[in-house]
Amino acid sequence: MRNFVYSSHPSRVVFGTGTVDQVRHEVERLGCSRVLLLSSPPVAKAAARVREVLGDVTVVEFDGAAMHTPVEVTDRALDVLRKHSADCVVAVGGGSTTGLAKALALRTDLPQLILPTTYAGSEVTPVLGETRDGRKTTRSSPAILPETVVYDVEFTRDLPVGMSVTSGINALAHAVEALYSPQANPVVDAMALEAISKIASALPALVVEPSDTTARADLLHAAWLAGTCLASVGMGLHHKLCHTLGGAFNLPHAETHTVILPYAMAYNAPAVPDVMSRIADALGVADAPSGVFDLVAALGGPTSLRGLGMAEADLPQAAELATSTPYPNPRELTRQGIEGLLRDAWQGRRPEVPSARAAASDALKSQVQRLTDRVVASFDHTPDQRAKQLLTDLVRHLHHYVTSNDVTESEWQHAIDFLTRTGQICTDTRQEFVLLSDTLGVSSVVDLLTNSRTPQTTPSAVLGPFYTEGPPETPQGGDISQGLGGTPLWADVRITDTEDRPLVGAVVDVWQANKDGFYDVQLPDLDGPVLRGRLRTDERGRLRFWTILPAEYPIPDDGPVGQMLAAVGRHPYRAPHVHFMISAPGHQSLVTQLFVKGGRYLDSDTVFGAKDPLIVDFTPESGPTPDGRTVDGEWHSLHFTFRIARLAEEATC
C-alpha cells in the first residue's frame, strides 16, 4: 500500500456534440452579461459560431492570442477588457487562447469559459505559463482555473491532422508525467492510463479518417483526463524542457512536446521501470519511450528539434537553462545528461533507454560537478579578472573533457608523461611545445583571433619554432643563402599600408629551411646563421634579396609530437614556404609566410598554416637576372606586396 493525498480541482464540464449551443446559458449561469471573446485567426470559423450563440452578450472581441502567452499580448488584451467593462472571458481555441484567458483571469479575477479546439488539456488546469523577455515561467493558483469548459467534438473536426497529432501527443505528455510525479495517486494513475490508452488508439484512426467523430471524441475525452492529471500533480523534466525551449527559443508548443516526450521518457526510464511498464501496456508496445517515438513517426509527426528550426549551437544553453533551478524528477538531472538528451532529440535518433549503470552514474557526475564548482570558486579572489576568466574556463573545459571521455587514471598519467617528455626535449634551438601547439591547430586559431581582424591587410601565419632573435643584417640585393645549394630565388617585395602607400625603413626578418628541409639551428655543423636575414625597405617600400627556392620538409618527428602524429596516421610535413616578420613605426606588426603555388602538402600542411592568399607564384625563370647576377640554369622569382595596418586602424577594428 502507498500513502497519498489527492486534491480535486473542480471545473464545470459540458461534454458532447453540439454543446456550443449551451454557451450563452453557461455564461448567464456564471452571472455574467458582458463577454470578452478571445480567439485567434486560425479559429475564426469556430469563433463566429460562438459569437452567433452568445448574441448581444458579446461586448468586444480580441483575436490576437499568441503562442507561449507573451505578457505584452496580455497587456493589450487587458486594456481592451477594461475599456469595455467586460465581466466574463470566453476563449475559443487551443493553448494560446486558453493561456490568454487564464492570464486575464489572474489579473482581474473574472470568470472564464473555455471552448477547446485542440487536445491541449490546459483548460482544466490551474497552471499558467507566461513568457517575458524570452523566458517562460509557470505559476499555479485557484484563480487561474477556468470555471466552465464546454467540450464540443464538432469544434475539433476541422483541426488539421498534423495539429491533431501534435496536440494529442501534448495531452499524452500530461498523462505520462503524472504517473511518475511525487504526488501520483491511484485516482490520477487511473485517469492517466485511460488517457494514454485512448490517445494510442484514437490518433492512428484519426490519421486514417480525419472526420472520424468517435476518434475525435476519444481524443477530446483523453485530453480532459490528461489535463486533469496535470492539474492534480506536479510535472517533471518533460514539461520543464518544453517550457525552456518554447520560451527561450520560440519553438512551437505542441510540436516541441511531441519531439521531446520520447527522449524525456527514455532519460527517466531507468529510475521508474514500473511506470514505464504500465505505460507500455497502455500503449500496447514492448518499450514505452521507443513506442511513443514509433507512434509519432508512424503518424507523420515531428521527431527532431532540428526539424523545428532549433540551432544545434543553442543546445548547451538550453541544457543549462533547463537545469539552472531544481525541480522534482525521478532521475537526477545533470547538465551533461540533459544536453545529451537534447542532442538525441535534435538529431531525431530513436531513443534508447539508458542502462541501469548509466542511471547509477548520475550521482558520480553530480559529485564531479560539485568538485568543478569548488575549483572554480577557488579563483573568486583573483585580482586579475582576465586571469580569473582564463583559469575558470580552463578548469571547466578540462573537467568536461575528462568526464565526457571517462578518462582513466592510466590515460591521464600517459597524458602527463607525454607533456613531461615534451618539456624535457625543449632546448634553445628546439621548441617542442610550439610544435605541439602548431600540430593541434591551436597556434593557427590564436593567430586568426589575434591577427585577422583587418581583412584589408595581408593574412598572418604562425611564427613556428625556428625563429631566432637578431638575424644578420642583410643589404638590398644580398644573398641570405650564403652559397648553400639549391635553386636560386630572387625576391622582390613591397611593404605598404592599406592604402598602398610605401613604408620606408620597414624592418623585415626573413628565414627559411634549406633544400633538404632543415633550418640552420637543426644543422650543428653550420658556422653561424644562414638562410635568415634582416632587411630594411628603401624609399619605395621595396626590398630585394637572393635566397633559394624553399622545399617541403618534415617538422622534427623524433620526439613526443612526432609520436603523436604517427599514432593518428598523420604525416609531419609542411608545405614549402618562406617566413616573413614585418614591423614599421606606427603600424601593426605582421608575421606571415608565403607558400609555393603547386607545392606539396598545401592541402595537408601539418600545422594548418597554408592560407589561400599566401599561396603565390614562385615563377620559373632563365637567362639574365634583375641585378645582373650570373646564374647557370633555371632560377625563380617572387614578387609580392605585403599590406599592414596602421595602429589607428587596428584600434578601430
XYZ file of C-alpha atoms in Angstrom:
653
model
C 0.000 0.000 0.000
C 1.199 3.554 -0.642
C 0.293 6.763 1.138
C -1.073 9.584 -0.959
C -3.012 12.835 -0.943
C -5.499 13.678 -3.672
C -6.944 17.155 -4.205
C -9.506 17.688 -6.937
C -9.747 20.888 -8.958
C -13.400 21.146 -9.898
C -14.486 22.833 -13.108
C -17.909 22.523 -14.649
C -17.534 20.383 -17.766
C -20.085 20.217 -20.575
C -19.094 17.434 -22.989
C -20.632 16.177 -26.212
C -21.564 17.145 -29.766
C -23.399 20.427 -30.429
C -22.712 21.657 -26.908
C -21.713 25.080 -28.261
C -25.460 25.873 -28.207
C -25.274 25.906 -24.406
C -22.557 28.565 -24.181
C -24.842 31.562 -23.577
C -26.703 29.631 -20.905
C -23.382 28.790 -19.220
C -22.318 32.452 -19.305
C -25.578 33.539 -17.708
C -25.219 30.721 -15.179
C -21.979 32.422 -14.121
C -23.986 35.617 -13.567
C -22.337 37.436 -16.456
C -23.660 39.556 -19.328
C -20.655 41.349 -20.873
C -18.345 38.899 -22.611
C -14.840 39.480 -23.919
C -14.466 36.860 -26.661
C -10.896 35.645 -27.187
C -9.745 33.872 -30.332
C -7.049 33.829 -32.969
C -7.182 33.853 -36.800
C -6.866 30.041 -37.193
C -10.120 29.509 -35.274
C -12.125 32.305 -36.897
C -14.842 29.868 -38.031
C -15.360 28.477 -34.534
C -15.261 31.978 -33.049
C -18.004 33.105 -35.447
C -20.210 30.215 -34.279
C -19.669 31.141 -30.620
C -20.357 34.799 -31.404
C -23.634 33.764 -33.016
C -24.684 31.788 -29.934
C -23.664 34.500 -27.479
C -25.524 37.215 -29.337
C -25.618 40.600 -27.665
C -23.768 39.495 -24.522
C -20.526 39.764 -26.512
C -19.334 43.334 -25.997
C -15.865 43.035 -27.564
C -13.528 40.558 -29.270
C -9.767 40.129 -29.151
C -8.247 37.817 -31.765
C -4.545 38.400 -31.031
C -3.825 35.422 -28.751
C -0.224 34.261 -29.239
C 1.838 31.165 -28.507
C 3.519 30.956 -25.062
C 1.287 33.778 -23.701
C 3.626 36.795 -24.041
C 2.921 39.342 -21.329
C 2.812 42.167 -23.865
C -0.144 40.475 -25.618
C -1.864 40.021 -22.261
C -1.411 43.720 -21.510
C -3.075 44.674 -24.809
C -5.999 42.331 -24.158
C -6.332 43.677 -20.608
C -6.689 47.215 -21.948
C -9.489 46.032 -24.253
C -11.229 44.196 -21.384
C -11.183 47.214 -19.087
C -12.179 49.678 -21.789
C -15.393 47.711 -22.476
C -16.100 46.742 -18.833
C -16.268 43.017 -19.634
C -17.402 40.811 -16.744
C -16.545 37.419 -18.287
C -13.935 35.909 -20.590
C -14.905 33.314 -23.216
C -11.973 31.733 -25.046
C -12.190 29.707 -28.254
C -9.126 27.824 -29.490
C -6.126 25.888 -28.204
C -3.430 26.548 -25.642
C -2.771 30.118 -26.804
C -6.286 31.471 -26.236
C -6.695 29.392 -23.072
C -3.427 30.800 -21.736
C -4.535 34.351 -22.505
C -7.884 33.785 -20.731
C -6.038 32.476 -17.669
C -3.642 35.427 -17.672
C -6.584 37.864 -17.764
C -8.450 35.987 -15.044
C -5.381 36.032 -12.816
C -5.181 39.820 -13.180
C -8.928 40.547 -12.839
C -10.477 37.518 -11.065
C -13.167 37.402 -13.790
C -14.792 34.027 -14.554
C -13.667 32.073 -17.636
C -15.473 29.800 -20.047
C -13.255 27.823 -22.420
C -14.206 26.080 -25.690
C -11.180 23.982 -26.711
C -10.486 23.320 -30.386
C -7.393 21.191 -29.722
C -6.383 18.459 -27.296
C -4.058 20.575 -25.151
C -5.880 19.905 -21.865
C -4.766 23.151 -20.226
C -8.384 24.259 -19.973
C -8.843 22.125 -16.812
C -5.623 23.140 -15.029
C -4.855 25.940 -12.560
C -1.478 26.410 -14.238
C -0.383 29.394 -16.335
C 2.811 29.645 -18.359
C 3.791 33.179 -19.418
C 6.752 34.454 -21.428
C 8.620 37.639 -20.584
C 11.899 38.655 -22.275
C 12.368 35.218 -23.823
C 11.926 33.297 -20.569
C 8.844 31.215 -19.841
C 7.754 30.813 -16.229
C 4.803 28.959 -14.758
C 2.630 29.566 -11.747
C -0.339 27.837 -10.182
C -3.323 29.446 -8.474
C -7.038 28.659 -7.992
C -7.759 31.973 -9.736
C -6.204 30.565 -12.913
C -8.570 27.579 -13.183
C -11.443 28.193 -15.643
C -14.924 27.947 -14.130
C -16.533 26.176 -17.096
C -15.267 24.104 -20.010
C -17.516 23.336 -22.950
C -16.158 20.420 -24.988
C -17.844 20.247 -28.388
C -16.475 17.456 -30.580
C -17.641 19.363 -33.654
C -15.154 22.130 -32.836
C -12.247 19.726 -33.353
C -13.422 18.257 -36.682
C -11.662 20.986 -38.691
C -8.398 20.614 -36.768
C -5.800 19.525 -39.375
C -4.372 16.040 -38.951
C -0.861 17.344 -38.230
C -2.110 19.623 -35.468
C -4.333 16.853 -34.145
C -1.293 14.605 -33.828
C 0.924 17.128 -32.019
C -1.939 18.280 -29.802
C -2.762 14.661 -28.933
C 0.866 13.884 -28.044
C 0.896 17.034 -25.919
C -2.012 15.539 -23.953
C -0.142 12.225 -23.784
C 2.778 14.029 -22.118
C 0.492 15.232 -19.320
C -0.614 11.683 -18.592
C 2.881 10.195 -18.796
C 4.478 12.645 -16.386
C 1.586 12.360 -13.944
C 2.384 8.668 -13.455
C 5.851 9.307 -12.003
C 5.083 12.579 -10.213
C 5.845 12.667 -6.458
C 2.123 13.445 -5.955
C 0.916 10.465 -8.002
C -2.049 8.593 -6.525
C -4.494 5.861 -7.618
C -7.064 8.345 -8.925
C -4.555 10.163 -11.106
C -2.972 6.851 -12.197
C -6.314 5.553 -13.432
C -7.096 8.727 -15.373
C -3.574 8.864 -16.844
C -3.554 5.253 -18.056
C -7.019 5.607 -19.583
C -5.917 8.789 -21.371
C -2.796 7.053 -22.726
C -4.822 4.109 -23.995
C -7.416 6.322 -25.694
C -4.771 8.504 -27.372
C -2.813 5.474 -28.607
C -5.884 4.030 -30.322
C -7.619 7.243 -31.453
C -4.693 9.026 -33.157
C -3.979 6.257 -35.724
C -7.711 6.044 -36.502
C -7.874 9.808 -36.964
C -4.926 9.808 -39.388
C -6.714 7.201 -41.496
C -10.042 9.060 -41.372
C -9.808 12.690 -40.165
C -13.603 13.035 -39.916
C -13.945 10.036 -37.547
C -16.175 11.553 -34.854
C -15.615 8.664 -32.459
C -11.849 9.096 -32.640
C -12.236 12.853 -32.167
C -14.459 12.288 -29.133
C -11.970 9.811 -27.616
C -9.131 12.285 -28.082
C -11.137 15.108 -26.506
C -12.065 12.815 -23.614
C -8.411 11.812 -23.216
C -7.326 15.452 -23.290
C -9.756 16.211 -20.461
C -8.439 13.284 -18.397
C -4.789 14.132 -19.086
C -5.358 17.811 -18.311
C -6.996 16.842 -15.035
C -3.883 14.807 -14.225
C -1.766 17.864 -14.973
C -3.946 19.907 -12.624
C -3.661 17.390 -9.799
C 0.075 16.627 -9.642
C 3.378 18.285 -10.459
C 5.154 17.811 -13.766
C 8.837 16.981 -14.281
C 11.617 17.031 -16.842
C 9.494 16.895 -19.993
C 7.453 19.984 -19.211
C 10.479 21.901 -17.915
C 12.349 21.237 -21.157
C 9.384 22.208 -23.318
C 8.847 25.453 -21.426
C 12.554 26.246 -21.745
C 12.648 25.532 -25.479
C 9.415 27.370 -26.150
C 10.108 30.441 -24.044
C 13.812 30.911 -24.753
C 13.957 29.729 -28.381
C 10.363 30.365 -29.529
C 9.733 26.781 -30.637
C 6.093 25.824 -31.307
C 4.381 24.486 -28.195
C 2.655 21.266 -29.246
C 5.350 20.296 -31.762
C 8.038 20.681 -29.099
C 6.076 18.457 -26.700
C 5.787 15.889 -29.475
C 9.516 15.815 -30.184
C 10.740 15.862 -26.581
C 8.368 13.327 -24.962
C 10.041 10.035 -26.002
C 13.506 11.374 -25.111
C 12.399 12.639 -21.686
C 10.785 9.247 -21.081
C 13.994 7.460 -22.077
C 16.014 9.635 -19.709
C 13.716 8.874 -16.769
C 13.012 5.230 -17.610
C 15.835 3.663 -15.534
C 14.522 5.418 -12.418
C 10.858 4.360 -12.864
C 10.825 0.971 -14.658
C 7.444 0.012 -13.171
C 5.811 3.191 -14.503
C 7.301 2.650 -17.966
C 5.989 -0.921 -17.926
C 2.440 0.322 -17.234
C 2.725 2.954 -19.960
C 3.973 0.317 -22.408
C 0.966 -1.873 -21.577
C -1.417 1.045 -22.144
C 0.261 1.770 -25.484
C 0.349 -1.893 -26.461
C 4.130 -1.873 -27.050
C 7.166 -3.579 -25.528
C 9.061 -0.414 -24.577
C 7.389 2.874 -23.658
C 9.907 5.534 -24.847
C 10.653 3.939 -28.212
C 6.969 3.043 -28.521
C 5.982 6.712 -28.258
C 8.677 7.639 -30.786
C 7.426 4.969 -33.193
C 3.839 6.177 -32.728
C 4.789 9.772 -33.578
C 6.838 8.664 -36.584
C 4.015 6.453 -37.872
C 1.569 9.352 -37.528
C 3.857 11.674 -39.514
C 4.543 13.906 -36.524
C 7.786 15.809 -35.904
C 10.621 13.741 -34.412
C 13.562 16.181 -34.195
C 14.332 19.621 -32.800
C 16.338 20.276 -35.942
C 13.108 19.879 -37.917
C 11.508 22.557 -35.724
C 14.265 25.010 -36.636
C 16.351 24.880 -33.476
C 20.063 25.590 -33.944
C 22.480 22.923 -32.757
C 24.639 25.656 -31.245
C 21.798 26.519 -28.816
C 21.673 23.051 -27.209
C 24.239 23.744 -24.439
C 22.406 26.927 -23.430
C 19.079 25.066 -23.391
C 20.564 22.361 -21.154
C 21.963 24.978 -18.802
C 18.613 26.799 -18.586
C 16.708 23.551 -18.007
C 18.950 22.570 -15.090
C 19.519 26.015 -13.585
C 16.840 25.546 -10.912
C 15.935 22.269 -9.163
C 12.557 20.628 -9.622
C 11.136 17.191 -8.836
C 12.051 14.453 -11.303
C 12.516 10.706 -10.880
C 16.109 10.710 -12.150
C 18.744 13.195 -11.027
C 19.254 15.959 -13.560
C 22.737 16.780 -14.828
C 23.638 19.364 -17.429
C 25.652 16.792 -19.384
C 22.783 14.295 -19.282
C 20.202 16.838 -20.423
C 22.484 18.110 -23.171
C 22.847 14.507 -24.368
C 19.054 14.134 -24.335
C 18.668 17.324 -26.372
C 21.316 16.248 -28.887
C 19.479 12.988 -29.473
C 16.249 14.962 -29.884
C 17.955 17.411 -32.248
C 19.171 14.558 -34.420
C 15.844 12.704 -34.194
C 17.513 9.438 -33.193
C 15.157 6.708 -31.987
C 15.601 6.821 -28.202
C 17.207 4.020 -26.284
C 16.574 3.573 -22.580
C 19.781 4.197 -20.598
C 21.186 1.209 -18.775
C 20.984 0.893 -15.005
C 24.717 1.622 -14.953
C 24.131 4.921 -16.760
C 21.442 5.889 -14.275
C 23.705 4.981 -11.360
C 26.465 7.175 -12.802
C 24.322 10.283 -12.339
C 25.380 10.502 -8.701
C 29.039 10.337 -9.719
C 28.559 13.075 -12.314
C 26.917 15.205 -9.664
C 29.963 14.768 -7.435
C 32.233 15.764 -10.316
C 30.151 18.888 -10.913
C 30.398 19.844 -7.251
C 34.167 19.352 -7.388
C 34.403 21.508 -10.533
C 32.373 24.233 -8.842
C 34.718 24.152 -5.826
C 37.800 24.525 -8.008
C 36.208 27.393 -9.940
C 35.202 29.069 -6.683
C 38.839 28.957 -5.569
C 39.577 31.632 -8.199
C 36.958 34.054 -6.849
C 39.529 36.393 -5.298
C 41.886 36.554 -8.283
C 42.865 40.243 -8.667
C 43.362 39.987 -12.417
C 39.897 39.379 -13.893
C 41.305 38.203 -17.216
C 43.420 35.601 -15.419
C 40.341 34.547 -13.454
C 38.302 34.091 -16.633
C 41.026 32.106 -18.388
C 41.608 29.789 -15.416
C 37.883 29.290 -14.803
C 37.193 28.323 -18.402
C 40.277 26.114 -18.500
C 39.103 24.148 -15.466
C 35.556 23.791 -16.772
C 36.729 22.598 -20.202
C 39.321 20.223 -18.745
C 36.854 18.703 -16.299
C 34.250 18.361 -19.043
C 36.822 16.702 -21.318
C 37.815 14.211 -18.624
C 34.203 13.469 -17.668
C 32.705 13.211 -21.156
C 35.510 10.867 -22.256
C 35.511 8.890 -18.985
C 39.305 9.280 -18.828
C 41.046 6.606 -16.748
C 43.954 7.110 -14.366
C 46.351 5.338 -16.725
C 45.203 7.505 -19.662
C 45.674 10.688 -17.672
C 49.094 9.533 -16.463
C 50.016 8.855 -20.089
C 48.989 12.425 -20.945
C 51.109 13.830 -18.102
C 54.085 11.731 -19.204
C 53.612 12.997 -22.772
C 53.671 16.619 -21.622
C 56.646 15.930 -19.390
C 58.597 14.457 -22.300
C 57.545 17.392 -24.468
C 59.075 19.798 -21.976
C 62.214 17.740 -21.468
C 63.078 17.757 -25.185
C 62.838 21.549 -25.455
C 66.111 23.457 -25.861
C 67.222 26.896 -27.005
C 67.030 25.667 -30.598
C 64.076 23.282 -30.378
C 60.636 24.211 -29.028
C 58.574 21.010 -28.845
C 55.660 22.776 -27.146
C 55.399 25.149 -30.110
C 55.324 22.094 -32.390
C 52.557 20.595 -30.252
C 50.547 23.822 -30.401
C 51.128 24.043 -34.149
C 50.164 20.447 -34.980
C 46.991 20.661 -32.891
C 45.978 23.804 -34.794
C 45.976 25.910 -31.617
C 48.661 28.257 -32.920
C 46.635 28.889 -36.066
C 43.469 29.559 -34.054
C 45.265 32.053 -31.807
C 46.818 33.606 -34.911
C 43.397 34.028 -36.512
C 41.892 35.546 -33.368
C 44.821 37.900 -32.868
C 45.809 38.948 -36.366
C 42.871 38.529 -38.720
C 40.671 41.428 -37.665
C 41.769 43.719 -40.513
C 40.702 41.923 -43.705
C 42.311 44.509 -45.984
C 45.787 43.505 -44.758
C 47.952 40.554 -45.754
C 46.921 37.468 -43.746
C 49.179 36.369 -40.931
C 50.555 32.877 -40.297
C 52.112 31.066 -37.349
C 55.587 32.067 -36.168
C 56.803 28.485 -35.969
C 59.534 27.080 -33.705
C 62.594 28.115 -35.755
C 62.639 31.914 -35.494
C 65.721 33.349 -33.757
C 66.173 36.855 -32.437
C 68.665 39.185 -34.107
C 69.177 37.691 -37.581
C 72.154 39.100 -39.519
C 71.669 42.479 -41.209
C 71.396 41.960 -44.980
C 71.742 44.770 -47.548
C 69.412 45.254 -50.501
C 70.250 42.644 -53.123
C 72.146 40.475 -50.609
C 72.033 36.678 -50.555
C 70.766 35.135 -47.320
C 71.586 31.615 -48.571
C 75.322 32.391 -48.359
C 76.098 29.968 -51.146
C 74.108 26.964 -49.894
C 72.992 24.617 -52.660
C 69.523 24.950 -54.162
C 67.606 26.637 -56.961
C 68.282 30.402 -56.796
C 65.313 32.599 -55.909
C 65.147 36.361 -56.485
C 62.650 38.041 -54.145
C 61.328 41.496 -54.982
C 58.646 42.511 -52.488
C 56.975 45.732 -51.349
C 55.702 46.779 -47.930
C 52.770 49.222 -47.973
C 49.964 50.378 -45.753
C 46.351 49.506 -46.536
C 46.092 52.439 -48.945
C 49.069 51.166 -50.970
C 51.444 53.834 -49.676
C 55.031 52.508 -49.433
C 56.545 52.148 -45.977
C 60.142 53.374 -45.886
C 62.556 51.765 -43.440
C 60.290 48.873 -42.512
C 62.257 46.087 -40.820
C 61.715 42.659 -42.360
C 63.130 39.431 -40.894
C 63.243 36.534 -43.371
C 64.030 32.888 -42.631
C 63.511 29.506 -44.287
C 64.717 25.915 -44.492
C 67.366 24.636 -46.909
C 66.714 22.454 -49.951
C 66.680 19.366 -47.721
C 64.137 20.825 -45.317
C 66.413 21.785 -42.423
C 66.771 25.140 -40.679
C 70.221 26.311 -39.656
C 69.500 25.655 -35.971
C 68.984 21.996 -36.878
C 72.428 21.742 -38.500
C 75.129 21.942 -35.829
C 77.934 21.751 -38.412
C 77.000 25.135 -39.878
C 79.075 28.073 -38.751
C 76.610 30.794 -37.795
C 73.138 31.721 -39.086
C 72.223 31.053 -42.700
C 69.022 31.333 -44.758
C 67.858 34.104 -42.475
C 68.408 37.821 -42.556
C 67.108 41.277 -41.571
C 66.422 43.734 -44.390
C 65.078 47.268 -44.498
C 62.832 48.718 -47.198
C 64.025 51.537 -49.440
C 62.268 54.804 -50.274
C 59.783 52.899 -52.473
C 58.951 50.407 -49.743
C 60.855 47.679 -51.598
C 63.311 45.057 -50.543
C 65.155 42.698 -52.864
C 67.328 39.755 -51.980
C 68.573 36.405 -53.163
C 67.821 33.099 -51.455
C 66.929 29.590 -52.640
C 63.612 28.023 -53.582
C 62.025 26.586 -50.402
C 61.145 22.902 -50.254
C 58.614 20.910 -48.262
C 60.058 19.472 -45.070
C 59.056 17.437 -42.034
C 58.841 19.065 -38.647
C 61.083 17.288 -36.120
C 59.325 13.955 -35.595
C 61.754 12.174 -33.304
C 60.027 13.419 -30.171
C 56.600 13.258 -28.477
C 54.867 15.324 -31.191
C 56.175 13.005 -33.905
C 54.947 10.006 -31.900
C 51.517 11.600 -31.641
C 51.353 12.210 -35.397
C 52.395 8.626 -36.105
C 49.788 7.316 -33.668
C 46.985 9.089 -35.521
C 48.292 8.381 -39.025
C 49.279 11.960 -39.883
C 52.375 12.955 -41.832
C 54.789 15.537 -40.335
C 55.325 17.615 -43.492
C 54.988 21.331 -44.034
C 54.269 22.815 -47.448
C 57.231 24.773 -48.917
C 57.324 28.369 -47.669
C 59.399 31.383 -46.668
C 58.838 33.199 -43.337
C 58.485 36.981 -43.018
C 58.255 39.157 -39.909
C 57.479 42.788 -40.767
C 57.444 45.816 -38.486
C 57.236 49.545 -39.177
C 56.793 52.511 -36.813
C 53.117 53.327 -36.204
C 51.949 50.125 -37.842
C 50.788 46.722 -36.733
C 53.465 44.024 -36.953
C 52.869 41.132 -39.308
C 54.179 37.566 -39.010
C 53.386 35.518 -42.085
C 54.607 33.013 -44.666
C 54.498 32.788 -48.459
C 53.798 29.325 -49.883
C 54.916 27.978 -53.251
C 51.925 27.575 -55.560
C 51.850 23.974 -56.760
C 53.997 22.812 -53.857
C 53.323 19.574 -51.995
C 51.206 19.352 -48.828
C 49.368 22.635 -49.359
C 46.099 20.867 -48.519
C 47.531 18.966 -45.560
C 50.156 21.246 -44.055
C 50.770 19.616 -40.700
C 50.473 22.901 -38.757
C 47.443 24.112 -40.749
C 49.307 27.256 -41.800
C 48.662 27.474 -45.562
C 46.064 30.148 -46.391
C 44.890 30.727 -49.951
C 46.007 34.414 -50.170
C 49.507 33.345 -49.088
C 49.900 30.718 -51.830
C 51.710 32.591 -54.610
C 53.767 32.069 -57.762
C 57.452 31.410 -57.374
C 57.906 31.857 -61.127
C 60.491 29.768 -63.030
C 62.926 31.978 -64.962
C 66.021 31.606 -67.158
C 68.553 33.982 -68.671
C 69.574 37.380 -67.293
C 68.663 38.206 -63.700
C 67.319 41.586 -62.473
C 70.607 42.570 -60.822
C 72.927 41.065 -63.454
C 73.979 38.128 -61.356
C 75.157 35.148 -63.386
C 73.033 32.063 -62.810
C 73.642 28.808 -64.639
C 70.340 27.172 -65.497
C 66.923 27.870 -64.003
C 66.183 30.373 -61.277
C 62.858 31.581 -59.794
C 61.406 34.959 -58.975
C 58.993 36.031 -56.242
C 57.006 39.285 -56.498
C 54.580 40.179 -53.706
C 53.166 43.190 -51.874
C 52.612 42.970 -48.105
C 49.971 45.328 -46.711
C 49.986 46.112 -42.999
C 47.593 48.208 -40.934
C 48.271 51.427 -39.145
C 47.928 51.121 -35.362
C 44.951 53.514 -35.510
C 43.224 51.093 -37.919
C 43.876 48.231 -35.540
C 42.292 50.108 -32.663
C 39.083 50.735 -34.577
C 38.632 47.143 -35.766
